[in-house]
Structure formats: structure tokens, C-alpha cells
Amino acid sequence: MKPKQRQTEILEYLQGQGPTTVDELTAFFKTTGTTIRKDLSRLQLEGAVIRTYGGVMLNRDEGDQPINRKTLINIDKKKRIAHCAAELIGEGDSLILDAGSTVQQMVPYLANFNNITVMTNSLSIVNELVELNNDQVILMPGGTYRRTSASLHGSLAESAFSQFSFDTLFIGADGVDLNAGVTTFNEVFTVSQAMCRAAKKIVLLVDSSKFGRRSPNVVCSLASVDVLITDKGIADETAAQLRDMNIQVIIAGED
């Protein structure tokens, strides 16, 4: 197993099992303690974990991780959420896809449409879109390339989104707080705000681990969100509070 893949699986293990020890990780991954310690040192540098004496725990404020790592975390949940999101699309729709890892999972389902317009600031999404064998219009803004998220940001990107009007924005988040709203670690979040202003409808795609977490930057209030798609891990009370805000809540995996 390659180090990056193992490091991603360590994060998934910590999400599921909670704080653990180096010995437990060594046994689970069938590798050496030296290898696990190297992995944990790397994850600690990225802000993803907190090292303790002989052990490790997930940093719930894990910072702004690279998109290739985010894409692999909770991948099954993200795919189910993305599938539900794609069912909201109709032929002829104009869409914005933000650079989030859950939104990126929508791309394979877009192969079912032959008359859509998609604008995104994500190079990863564009690279996947061009591989689809269908008729679509792909738009990209200009801007400054940000390596962590493989996306374009800055005043040029914001200005580009302001030139259009779209049917729907599909957007992710690093945290969803019932009071603060939709939040992100991304310090160049203003392009996401420009996306929100350019769309008639906002669909938020987040797995249940994001609820109750508040990242430093607020993209928009929950009052701006029309539809929220998540997984079965969402607390009943949270889902009820969101519905009380007139947000349509769709739980992936339920009828």
C-alpha cells in the first residue's frame, strides 16, 4: 500500500474508531511501527491528527487538506450523496460545481445528460468532465491556481462567475454550523461566495461528519441553502432543525 493511501485509511480508521494507539494501527495495517509513526508525523504536519503519548487522535479542526486526500475520505458516503445530487439535474440545466471533494463525485453521473452547461473553478472536475462522452458546455473562470484544492481563485474568478446566471450551484463544506452556516478552511472562500450569488438555487452536499463543526470562513448562511444532501449519520434533531429553516433535507440511502 502506498503511503498516501495508507494515511487516508488511517484518517478513516480514526473517524470510525476514535483515538487509538500506534500498536493498534500497526496491527490493523499489518506494517511496522516505524512506518505508522512516519505516516502519523506526516498527518500531524498537515494538521489532520494530534499525536499523544503512544497514540493519536483525529484533529477535529484538521485544516485545509489536499483535495486528493479529501476525495478518498468517506468515499462511499460521498458517492451516494453525489448520486442523489445528480437526480436533481434536468436536461438543459446550467450548473456550477464547486471544487469540493463530494461535488467532484457527481461527475460520472453527468454522463447521463446531453444538454447541460457546467461552470467550475476545479481543474480536477474539468479533467473528468472532458472524458465524458456527452454533449455539454464547460466553462472555467480565470484566476490564480491554488495547489491544495487544484482550483482557480481570486478577483478574476469571482468576476467571471458574476457574468452569468445559473440554475443550480452544487457546493460542499468543511463544516456546517446551525448558527454560523456553511463554513470552510479555504482562505480564498470569496469565489465560493461569488458562486452563491450567481445561482438561483444552492444545493449543499455534506457527509454527516461535517455537522457541528465550524471552520474559520463563512461561505453563506443556511438561510441561503435550498437543498441539503447528507447521509444517514445525521442526527434526527439536526435534520429537524434544518427543515424548520425551510431547507429540503435529502438523506442518501433513504427513499
C-alpha angles and dihedrals in degrees: 000000000000117000096245092051092048091048090053091050090049088058090049090049091052091048090054102036105027125219113002143169133258089244092055091050091047091054095043095050094036094230138110129287089239091058093048092048090053090051092049092048089054092048091048091053089053090050094243098120141024117226119222130182103296093345150054141227134195115264103231087201091052097162131220107331125191114273093238089060095043090052092061097047114097087352096165092053091047092052092052091048091048091050090055090048092053090055088066091062124095132192112277094026122142113220142188116208116194122214096260123130094236093049089052089063088067094070099086090054091055088071086082092068128075103182111044136120118219127189120185140158091212118105090195091057093046091051090054094043094056089057092061116102098225142094112268141140114234120199128187130184125225120242145110118319115239112201098200094061097023089232144117123254143163137073094314092056093046092049092050093056091048090061093067142052118219134191098226141010118205109200138170132206143206091221141008117206119182090222104032096038129209110002139182141187089222107112092202092060095136091091087061088053089052089052090053091053092049097054130079091207131029120208115190118207114196135148115231094258089074096066117103091018120116120198122196100258125060114214097181142331120265087245087073093055118095101180131019121194120194142142135269092272092080113112115248090233092054092049090050092050091051092050089050085060088059092253117143105232117204118188112204112232095031125099 
